Amino acid sequence: MVDSAENLAPYACHPSQTRGRRVAEPESPTRSCYQRDRDRVIHSGAFRRLQYKTQVFVYHEGDHFRTRLTHSIEVAQIARSISRALRLNEDLAEAIALAHDLGHTPFGHAGEDILGEMMAPYGGFDHNEQTFRIVTDLEHRYARFRGLNLTWEALEGVVKHNGPLEGPNASEKEISRGGVGRFIAAFCQDFDLEVGTFAGPEAQVAALADDIAYNNHDIDDGLRAGLFTIEDLHEIPLVGPTFADVAKTYPGIDQTSLIHESVRRLIDRMVTDLLEETNRRLEAARPRTAADIRALTHPVVAFSKEMRENERVLRSFLFSRMYRHDRVMRMTTEVKGVAKELFQHFQATPTALPEEWRDGTGSLDEKGRARLIADYIAGMTDRFAMQEHARLIGQQD
């Protein structure tokens, strides 16, 4: 494979300089190692199931709302665009972006909350570590190894795209989530992902592409759902002026076009701000390699201070007006009950698990069985979880 290093910045992750895979494999003659990472994610069963896993709304609420799959594709598109502008490795950024939500449960954060509650006595549950377990163990597609056997750089991005998990540079959010989970820690014993440092630049890009995508697309979905109005957005910095500018530029524009044009401009303005701030930080740090970026005490890919504040205000608005909306809260309560009752049913009746899942339950202790049940439920789509609940628990009512 010809390495297009001449198109990459020196501090980008170059395929020819990869730290390799946990299980060594011959290189492909037609694809770089990071292109293979991307392709393996796309062909995974966990990626396909994202089609029926939701962001905020359960799958049957409407066909036009984002799912985890459409969100992941949108994040990948933004990550590629940013990486191209910064001369980073687009394929690696895309692979991390497409993989970042693989560990999410059915029913979004409601499902994760319930699995966290049910698994509290057994080591807990975290969607980021679940993503890691999927790509390193739970996917069974290859004869020579479990998982997807991604490169060191892709695994590092999956684990650390939101920052170090431990050490002086770990964020309070990462520390509150438990830092280095036991599965990641065990894996690092013989394939060290250096969890105390920042990730490479492509992973940092994927993390902020995620923020850009879900903030702006939650505006779109929230307006479509009627959870708030365009008038409600007028006082939100950046957002309100953008909608007002579009309405002024195109008098009489229909609401659908107004929303789309405004969201498009918001994404562009956030990307432009990120590029300007990142280039400023790169100029100050003068990294020569990706390792130099990992060694910094702060991320190099970032928004400006003003944009960070704009984003904080927008998140606060979305939290109160969308995620805590009565309609969403009623739905959340319902689906939490579905996930909890499924877990309790499989815990009481392991024989109700599919044959391929219950084969090893007899040799597992209580903790091991609970983890297996959590893995099974976490892999469900919204639709399948509700169907299984109706079949297994509904018949007992």
Short mmCIF file of C-alpha atoms in Angstrom, two decimals:
data_model
loop_
_atom_site.label_atom_id
_atom_site.label_comp_id
_atom_site.label_asym_id
_atom_site.label_seq_id
_atom_site.Cartn_x
_atom_site.Cartn_y
_atom_site.Cartn_z
CA MET A 1 0.00 0.00 0.00
CA VAL A 2 1.40 3.39 -0.96
CA ASP A 3 1.51 5.66 2.09
CA SER A 4 0.19 9.12 1.14
CA ALA A 5 2.40 10.71 3.78
CA GLU A 6 3.11 13.71 1.59
CA ASN A 7 -0.50 14.84 2.13
CA LEU A 8 -0.36 14.56 5.92
CA ALA A 9 0.99 16.93 8.53
CA PRO A 10 4.04 15.56 10.37
CA TYR A 11 2.00 15.33 13.59
CA ALA A 12 -0.78 13.30 11.95
CA CYS A 13 -1.00 9.55 12.51
CA HIS A 14 0.79 8.03 9.53
CA PRO A 15 -0.18 4.47 8.52
CA SER A 16 3.47 3.54 8.01
CA GLN A 17 4.18 4.49 11.64
CA THR A 18 1.32 2.59 13.27
CA ARG A 19 2.08 0.75 16.49
CA GLY A 20 0.30 -2.20 14.95
CA ARG A 21 -2.40 -4.59 16.09
CA ARG A 22 -2.56 -6.78 19.17
CA VAL A 23 -2.59 -9.83 16.90
CA ALA A 24 -0.12 -9.23 14.07
CA GLU A 25 -1.57 -9.45 10.56
CA PRO A 26 -0.13 -8.99 7.07
CA GLU A 27 -0.82 -5.55 5.64
CA SER A 28 -3.37 -5.19 2.86
CA PRO A 29 -1.96 -4.41 -0.59
CA THR A 30 -4.89 -2.10 -1.39
CA ARG A 31 -5.87 -0.42 1.89
CA SER A 32 -4.00 1.33 4.66
CA CYS A 33 -4.27 -0.05 8.19
CA TYR A 34 -6.68 2.73 9.17
CA GLN A 35 -8.88 2.10 6.13
CA ARG A 36 -9.13 -1.51 7.27
CA ASP A 37 -10.08 -0.31 10.77
CA ARG A 38 -12.89 1.77 9.30
CA ASP A 39 -14.10 -1.09 7.13
CA ARG A 40 -14.10 -3.54 10.04
CA VAL A 41 -16.24 -1.18 12.09
CA ILE A 42 -18.72 -0.75 9.21
CA HIS A 43 -19.00 -4.52 8.69
CA SER A 44 -19.49 -5.28 12.38
CA GLY A 45 -22.81 -6.49 13.74
CA ALA A 46 -22.74 -3.81 16.42
CA PHE A 47 -22.57 -1.08 13.78
CA ARG A 48 -25.57 -2.46 11.89
CA ARG A 49 -27.63 -2.54 15.08
CA LEU A 50 -27.15 1.21 15.54
CA GLN A 51 -29.84 1.64 12.89
CA TYR A 52 -32.49 0.87 15.50
CA LYS A 53 -30.84 2.44 18.54
CA THR A 54 -31.99 5.93 19.35
CA GLN A 55 -30.45 9.21 20.44
CA VAL A 56 -33.42 10.71 22.30
CA PHE A 57 -36.60 9.27 20.76
CA VAL A 58 -37.50 5.58 20.75
CA TYR A 59 -37.45 4.11 17.23
CA HIS A 60 -41.23 4.15 16.70
CA GLU A 61 -41.58 7.86 17.54
CA GLY A 62 -40.90 8.83 13.92
CA ASP A 63 -38.80 8.02 10.88
CA HIS A 64 -37.11 11.41 10.64
CA PHE A 65 -35.39 11.52 14.03
CA ARG A 66 -31.72 10.63 14.43
CA THR A 67 -30.67 7.13 15.34
CA ARG A 68 -27.24 6.13 16.60
CA LEU A 69 -26.41 5.03 13.07
CA THR A 70 -27.32 8.30 11.34
CA HIS A 71 -25.60 10.22 14.14
CA SER A 72 -22.41 8.17 13.75
CA ILE A 73 -22.38 8.78 9.98
CA GLU A 74 -22.85 12.51 10.54
CA VAL A 75 -20.02 12.57 13.10
CA ALA A 76 -17.77 10.73 10.63
CA GLN A 77 -18.54 13.24 7.89
CA ILE A 78 -17.69 16.20 10.12
CA ALA A 79 -14.56 14.45 11.42
CA ARG A 80 -13.33 13.80 7.88
CA SER A 81 -13.88 17.42 6.85
CA ILE A 82 -12.01 18.75 9.87
CA SER A 83 -9.19 16.24 9.43
CA ARG A 84 -8.79 17.15 5.78
CA ALA A 85 -8.50 20.85 6.65
CA LEU A 86 -5.90 20.09 9.34
CA ARG A 87 -4.02 17.58 7.15
CA LEU A 88 -4.73 14.77 9.59
CA ASN A 89 -5.51 11.16 8.73
CA GLU A 90 -9.14 11.16 7.57
CA ASP A 91 -9.46 7.37 7.60
CA LEU A 92 -8.41 7.07 11.24
CA ALA A 93 -10.69 9.92 12.31
CA GLU A 94 -13.56 8.28 10.44
CA ALA A 95 -12.91 4.87 11.99
CA ILE A 96 -12.98 6.33 15.51
CA ALA A 97 -16.08 8.41 14.74
CA LEU A 98 -17.97 5.42 13.37
CA ALA A 99 -16.97 3.26 16.36
CA HIS A 100 -17.56 5.75 19.16
CA ASP A 101 -21.20 4.78 19.87
CA LEU A 102 -21.02 1.00 19.35
CA GLY A 103 -21.40 0.35 23.08
CA HIS A 104 -24.59 2.33 23.56
CA THR A 105 -27.57 0.44 24.90
CA PRO A 106 -31.10 0.44 23.52
CA PHE A 107 -33.14 3.49 24.57
CA GLY A 108 -30.14 5.84 24.71
CA HIS A 109 -29.02 7.09 28.10
CA ALA A 110 -32.14 5.64 29.76
CA GLY A 111 -30.94 2.14 28.89
CA GLU A 112 -27.43 2.90 30.11
CA ASP A 113 -28.77 4.26 33.39
CA ILE A 114 -30.70 1.06 34.06
CA LEU A 115 -27.80 -1.24 33.16
CA GLY A 116 -25.59 0.89 35.38
CA GLU A 117 -28.06 0.42 38.21
CA MET A 118 -28.46 -3.32 37.69
CA MET A 119 -24.73 -3.87 37.26
CA ALA A 120 -23.68 -1.74 40.24
CA PRO A 121 -23.02 -4.84 42.42
CA TYR A 122 -21.12 -6.54 39.58
CA GLY A 123 -18.59 -3.96 38.40
CA GLY A 124 -20.88 -1.35 36.83
CA PHE A 125 -21.64 -0.50 33.21
CA ASP A 126 -20.21 2.27 31.03
CA HIS A 127 -20.98 2.66 27.32
CA ASN A 128 -17.43 3.77 26.48
CA GLU A 129 -15.92 0.66 28.03
CA GLN A 130 -18.67 -1.40 26.39
CA THR A 131 -17.59 0.00 23.02
CA PHE A 132 -14.04 -1.06 23.84
CA ARG A 133 -15.19 -4.57 24.77
CA ILE A 134 -17.14 -4.86 21.52
CA VAL A 135 -14.15 -4.03 19.33
CA THR A 136 -11.69 -6.12 21.37
CA ASP A 137 -13.78 -9.13 22.39
CA LEU A 138 -17.54 -9.31 21.83
CA GLU A 139 -17.58 -9.17 18.02
CA HIS A 140 -17.05 -12.72 16.70
CA ARG A 141 -16.27 -12.41 13.00
CA TYR A 142 -12.70 -13.52 12.49
CA ALA A 143 -11.07 -16.92 12.79
CA ARG A 144 -7.75 -15.78 14.27
CA PHE A 145 -8.93 -13.42 16.99
CA ARG A 146 -11.87 -12.10 18.99
CA GLY A 147 -13.08 -8.58 18.38
CA LEU A 148 -11.99 -6.50 15.38
CA ASN A 149 -8.24 -6.40 16.12
CA LEU A 150 -8.06 -2.67 15.39
CA THR A 151 -4.79 -0.77 15.32
CA TRP A 152 -3.30 0.72 18.47
CA GLU A 153 -4.24 4.21 17.25
CA ALA A 154 -7.88 3.30 16.65
CA LEU A 155 -8.19 1.57 20.04
CA GLU A 156 -6.52 4.54 21.70
CA GLY A 157 -9.09 6.78 20.03
CA VAL A 158 -12.00 4.66 21.20
CA VAL A 159 -10.74 4.73 24.78
CA LYS A 160 -9.35 8.27 25.07
CA HIS A 161 -11.21 10.45 22.56
CA ASN A 162 -12.70 12.42 25.47
CA GLY A 163 -9.31 12.75 27.18
CA PRO A 164 -7.03 10.81 29.54
CA LEU A 165 -8.73 8.31 31.86
CA GLU A 166 -6.30 8.82 34.73
CA GLY A 167 -3.50 11.08 35.89
CA PRO A 168 -3.29 14.85 36.36
CA ASN A 169 -4.86 15.66 32.99
CA ALA A 170 -7.95 13.47 33.38
CA SER A 171 -11.18 15.48 33.42
CA GLU A 172 -13.56 15.43 36.38
CA LYS A 173 -16.12 13.80 34.08
CA GLU A 174 -13.79 10.90 33.28
CA ILE A 175 -12.84 10.49 36.94
CA SER A 176 -16.51 10.50 37.98
CA ARG A 177 -17.21 7.78 35.42
CA GLY A 178 -14.63 5.57 37.09
CA GLY A 179 -11.57 6.32 34.99
CA VAL A 180 -9.91 3.15 33.73
CA GLY A 181 -12.40 0.31 33.77
CA ARG A 182 -11.21 -3.17 34.65
CA PHE A 183 -11.55 -4.47 31.10
CA ILE A 184 -9.46 -1.65 29.68
CA ALA A 185 -6.91 -2.03 32.47
CA ALA A 186 -6.59 -5.78 31.84
CA PHE A 187 -6.18 -5.24 28.10
CA CYS A 188 -3.46 -2.65 28.69
CA GLN A 189 -1.36 -5.17 30.59
CA ASP A 190 0.03 -6.49 27.31
CA PHE A 191 -1.08 -3.80 24.82
CA ASP A 192 -0.63 -0.51 26.64
CA LEU A 193 -2.91 2.25 25.36
CA GLU A 194 -1.26 4.84 27.64
CA VAL A 195 -4.54 5.86 29.27
CA GLY A 196 -2.92 8.70 31.23
CA THR A 197 -2.16 10.77 28.13
CA PHE A 198 -4.28 12.57 25.57
CA ALA A 199 -5.19 10.71 22.40
CA GLY A 200 -3.73 11.49 19.00
CA PRO A 201 -5.15 14.41 17.00
CA GLU A 202 -7.55 12.34 14.92
CA ALA A 203 -9.30 11.03 18.05
CA GLN A 204 -9.54 14.57 19.41
CA VAL A 205 -11.17 15.62 16.14
CA ALA A 206 -13.69 12.76 16.40
CA ALA A 207 -14.64 13.82 19.93
CA LEU A 208 -15.47 17.41 18.96
CA ALA A 209 -17.14 16.29 15.73
CA ASP A 210 -19.45 14.32 18.03
CA ASP A 211 -20.24 17.46 20.02
CA ILE A 212 -20.90 19.49 16.87
CA ALA A 213 -23.17 16.81 15.42
CA TYR A 214 -25.37 16.05 18.39
CA ASN A 215 -25.80 19.64 19.58
CA ASN A 216 -26.94 20.86 16.17
CA HIS A 217 -28.96 17.81 15.26
CA ASP A 218 -30.73 17.85 18.62
CA ILE A 219 -31.88 21.35 17.67
CA ASP A 220 -33.27 19.91 14.45
CA ASP A 221 -34.95 16.92 16.13
CA GLY A 222 -36.29 19.01 19.01
CA LEU A 223 -37.91 21.47 16.61
CA ARG A 224 -39.33 18.64 14.47
CA ALA A 225 -40.82 17.04 17.57
CA GLY A 226 -42.35 20.30 18.76
CA LEU A 227 -40.49 20.18 22.08
CA PHE A 228 -39.54 23.85 21.63
CA THR A 229 -39.96 26.53 18.98
CA ILE A 230 -37.67 28.70 16.91
CA GLU A 231 -38.76 31.64 19.06
CA ASP A 232 -37.46 29.77 22.13
CA LEU A 233 -34.00 29.74 20.53
CA HIS A 234 -33.79 33.52 20.04
CA GLU A 235 -32.00 34.11 23.36
CA ILE A 236 -29.41 31.37 22.83
CA PRO A 237 -26.01 32.85 21.85
CA LEU A 238 -24.90 31.96 18.32
CA VAL A 239 -28.07 29.92 17.70
CA GLY A 240 -30.61 32.73 17.96
CA PRO A 241 -28.63 35.20 15.80
CA THR A 242 -28.06 32.50 13.16
CA PHE A 243 -31.76 31.71 12.84
CA ALA A 244 -32.55 35.44 12.78
CA ASP A 245 -29.96 36.06 10.06
CA VAL A 246 -31.39 33.31 7.84
CA ALA A 247 -34.93 34.60 8.32
CA LYS A 248 -33.81 38.13 7.43
CA THR A 249 -31.83 37.00 4.38
CA TYR A 250 -34.71 34.86 3.04
CA PRO A 251 -38.03 36.58 3.90
CA GLY A 252 -40.94 34.17 3.79
CA ILE A 253 -38.76 31.07 3.91
CA ASP A 254 -40.66 27.94 4.99
CA GLN A 255 -39.85 26.56 8.43
CA THR A 256 -38.26 23.32 7.20
CA SER A 257 -35.80 25.22 5.02
CA LEU A 258 -35.20 27.79 7.76
CA ILE A 259 -34.24 25.06 10.21
CA HIS A 260 -32.02 23.21 7.75
CA GLU A 261 -30.22 26.35 6.57
CA SER A 262 -29.70 27.57 10.14
CA VAL A 263 -28.37 24.22 11.38
CA ARG A 264 -26.07 24.03 8.36
CA ARG A 265 -24.66 27.46 9.18
CA LEU A 266 -24.28 26.59 12.86
CA ILE A 267 -22.24 23.50 11.99
CA ASP A 268 -20.08 25.57 9.64
CA ARG A 269 -19.46 28.24 12.28
CA MET A 270 -18.53 25.70 14.92
CA VAL A 271 -16.18 23.90 12.51
CA THR A 272 -14.59 27.20 11.48
CA ASP A 273 -14.07 28.18 15.12
CA LEU A 274 -12.53 24.78 15.89
CA LEU A 275 -10.11 25.07 12.95
CA GLU A 276 -9.02 28.56 13.95
CA GLU A 277 -8.47 27.63 17.61
CA THR A 278 -6.75 24.34 16.74
CA ASN A 279 -4.38 26.04 14.30
CA ARG A 280 -3.57 28.59 16.98
CA ARG A 281 -2.75 25.82 19.46
CA LEU A 282 -0.71 23.93 16.89
CA GLU A 283 1.30 27.05 16.17
CA ALA A 284 1.96 27.51 19.90
CA ALA A 285 2.84 23.87 20.58
CA ARG A 286 4.76 23.22 17.35
CA PRO A 287 4.38 19.41 17.54
CA ARG A 288 6.60 17.38 15.25
CA THR A 289 4.84 14.04 15.73
CA ALA A 290 1.55 12.65 17.01
CA ALA A 291 3.46 11.59 20.12
CA ASP A 292 4.20 15.27 20.82
CA ILE A 293 0.46 15.96 20.80
CA ARG A 294 -0.20 13.07 23.18
CA ALA A 295 2.43 14.41 25.56
CA LEU A 296 0.81 17.85 25.92
CA THR A 297 -1.03 18.80 29.11
CA HIS A 298 -4.07 19.99 27.16
CA PRO A 299 -5.93 18.98 24.00
CA VAL A 300 -4.71 20.58 20.79
CA VAL A 301 -8.06 20.23 18.99
CA ALA A 302 -10.45 22.64 20.68
CA PHE A 303 -13.07 25.37 20.44
CA SER A 304 -12.31 28.96 21.39
CA LYS A 305 -13.31 30.13 24.87
CA GLU A 306 -16.30 32.00 23.41
CA MET A 307 -17.51 28.96 21.47
CA ARG A 308 -17.13 26.74 24.53
CA GLU A 309 -19.40 29.11 26.43
CA ASN A 310 -21.89 29.19 23.55
CA GLU A 311 -21.93 25.41 23.54
CA ARG A 312 -22.43 25.28 27.32
CA VAL A 313 -25.48 27.53 27.10
CA LEU A 314 -26.91 25.47 24.23
CA ARG A 315 -26.40 22.20 26.13
CA SER A 316 -28.13 23.66 29.17
CA PHE A 317 -31.08 24.71 27.03
CA LEU A 318 -31.35 21.29 25.37
CA PHE A 319 -31.09 19.52 28.72
CA SER A 320 -33.98 21.45 30.24
CA ARG A 321 -36.21 21.88 27.20
CA MET A 322 -35.59 18.59 25.38
CA TYR A 323 -34.13 15.85 27.53
CA ARG A 324 -36.31 16.86 30.51
CA HIS A 325 -39.43 17.56 28.48
CA ASP A 326 -42.52 15.83 29.91
CA ARG A 327 -42.99 13.81 26.73
CA VAL A 328 -39.40 12.57 26.74
CA MET A 329 -39.47 11.87 30.49
CA ARG A 330 -42.64 9.77 30.16
CA MET A 331 -41.02 7.79 27.37
CA THR A 332 -37.83 7.44 29.43
CA THR A 333 -39.72 6.04 32.40
CA GLU A 334 -41.45 3.49 30.17
CA VAL A 335 -38.30 2.21 28.47
CA LYS A 336 -36.35 2.08 31.74
CA GLY A 337 -38.99 -0.34 32.96
CA VAL A 338 -38.55 -2.46 29.84
CA ALA A 339 -34.76 -2.69 30.26
CA LYS A 340 -34.96 -3.37 34.01
CA GLU A 341 -37.58 -6.09 33.69
CA LEU A 342 -35.60 -7.78 30.91
CA PHE A 343 -32.47 -7.86 33.09
CA GLN A 344 -34.40 -9.24 36.07
CA HIS A 345 -36.10 -11.86 33.92
CA PHE A 346 -32.85 -13.18 32.44
CA GLN A 347 -31.23 -13.10 35.87
CA ALA A 348 -34.04 -15.23 37.33
CA THR A 349 -34.37 -17.42 34.21
CA PRO A 350 -31.04 -17.76 32.35
CA THR A 351 -32.61 -20.43 30.15
CA ALA A 352 -34.65 -17.65 28.52
CA LEU A 353 -31.46 -16.39 26.87
CA PRO A 354 -30.84 -17.43 23.24
CA GLU A 355 -28.91 -20.70 22.93
CA GLU A 356 -25.67 -19.06 21.80
CA TRP A 357 -25.75 -16.82 24.89
CA ARG A 358 -26.73 -19.40 27.50
CA ASP A 359 -24.21 -22.06 26.48
CA GLY A 360 -21.62 -20.86 28.99
CA THR A 361 -23.90 -19.66 31.78
CA GLY A 362 -23.58 -22.88 33.74
CA SER A 363 -19.86 -22.33 34.33
CA LEU A 364 -20.22 -18.65 35.30
CA ASP A 365 -20.60 -17.27 38.80
CA GLU A 366 -23.28 -14.68 39.63
CA LYS A 367 -21.07 -11.77 38.54
CA GLY A 368 -20.18 -13.45 35.26
CA ARG A 369 -23.82 -14.22 34.47
CA ALA A 370 -24.82 -10.64 35.22
CA ARG A 371 -22.14 -9.35 32.83
CA LEU A 372 -23.29 -11.73 30.11
CA ILE A 373 -26.89 -10.56 30.55
CA ALA A 374 -25.78 -6.93 30.40
CA ASP A 375 -23.83 -7.65 27.22
CA TYR A 376 -26.89 -9.27 25.66
CA ILE A 377 -29.26 -6.44 26.56
CA ALA A 378 -26.75 -3.73 25.62
CA GLY A 379 -26.53 -5.22 22.14
CA MET A 380 -30.29 -5.10 21.60
CA THR A 381 -31.95 -2.54 19.39
CA ASP A 382 -34.88 -0.53 20.75
CA ARG A 383 -37.26 -2.52 18.60
CA PHE A 384 -35.90 -5.93 19.61
CA ALA A 385 -35.84 -5.02 23.31
CA MET A 386 -39.51 -4.03 23.21
CA GLN A 387 -40.43 -7.15 21.25
CA GLU A 388 -38.54 -9.41 23.68
CA HIS A 389 -40.15 -7.66 26.63
CA ALA A 390 -43.61 -8.19 25.14
CA ARG A 391 -42.82 -11.85 24.43
CA LEU A 392 -41.14 -12.74 27.73
CA ILE A 393 -42.75 -10.45 30.29
CA GLY A 394 -45.92 -9.25 28.61
CA GLN A 395 -47.30 -12.78 28.56
CA GLN A 396 -46.98 -12.95 32.36
CA ASP A 397 -49.22 -9.93 32.96
#
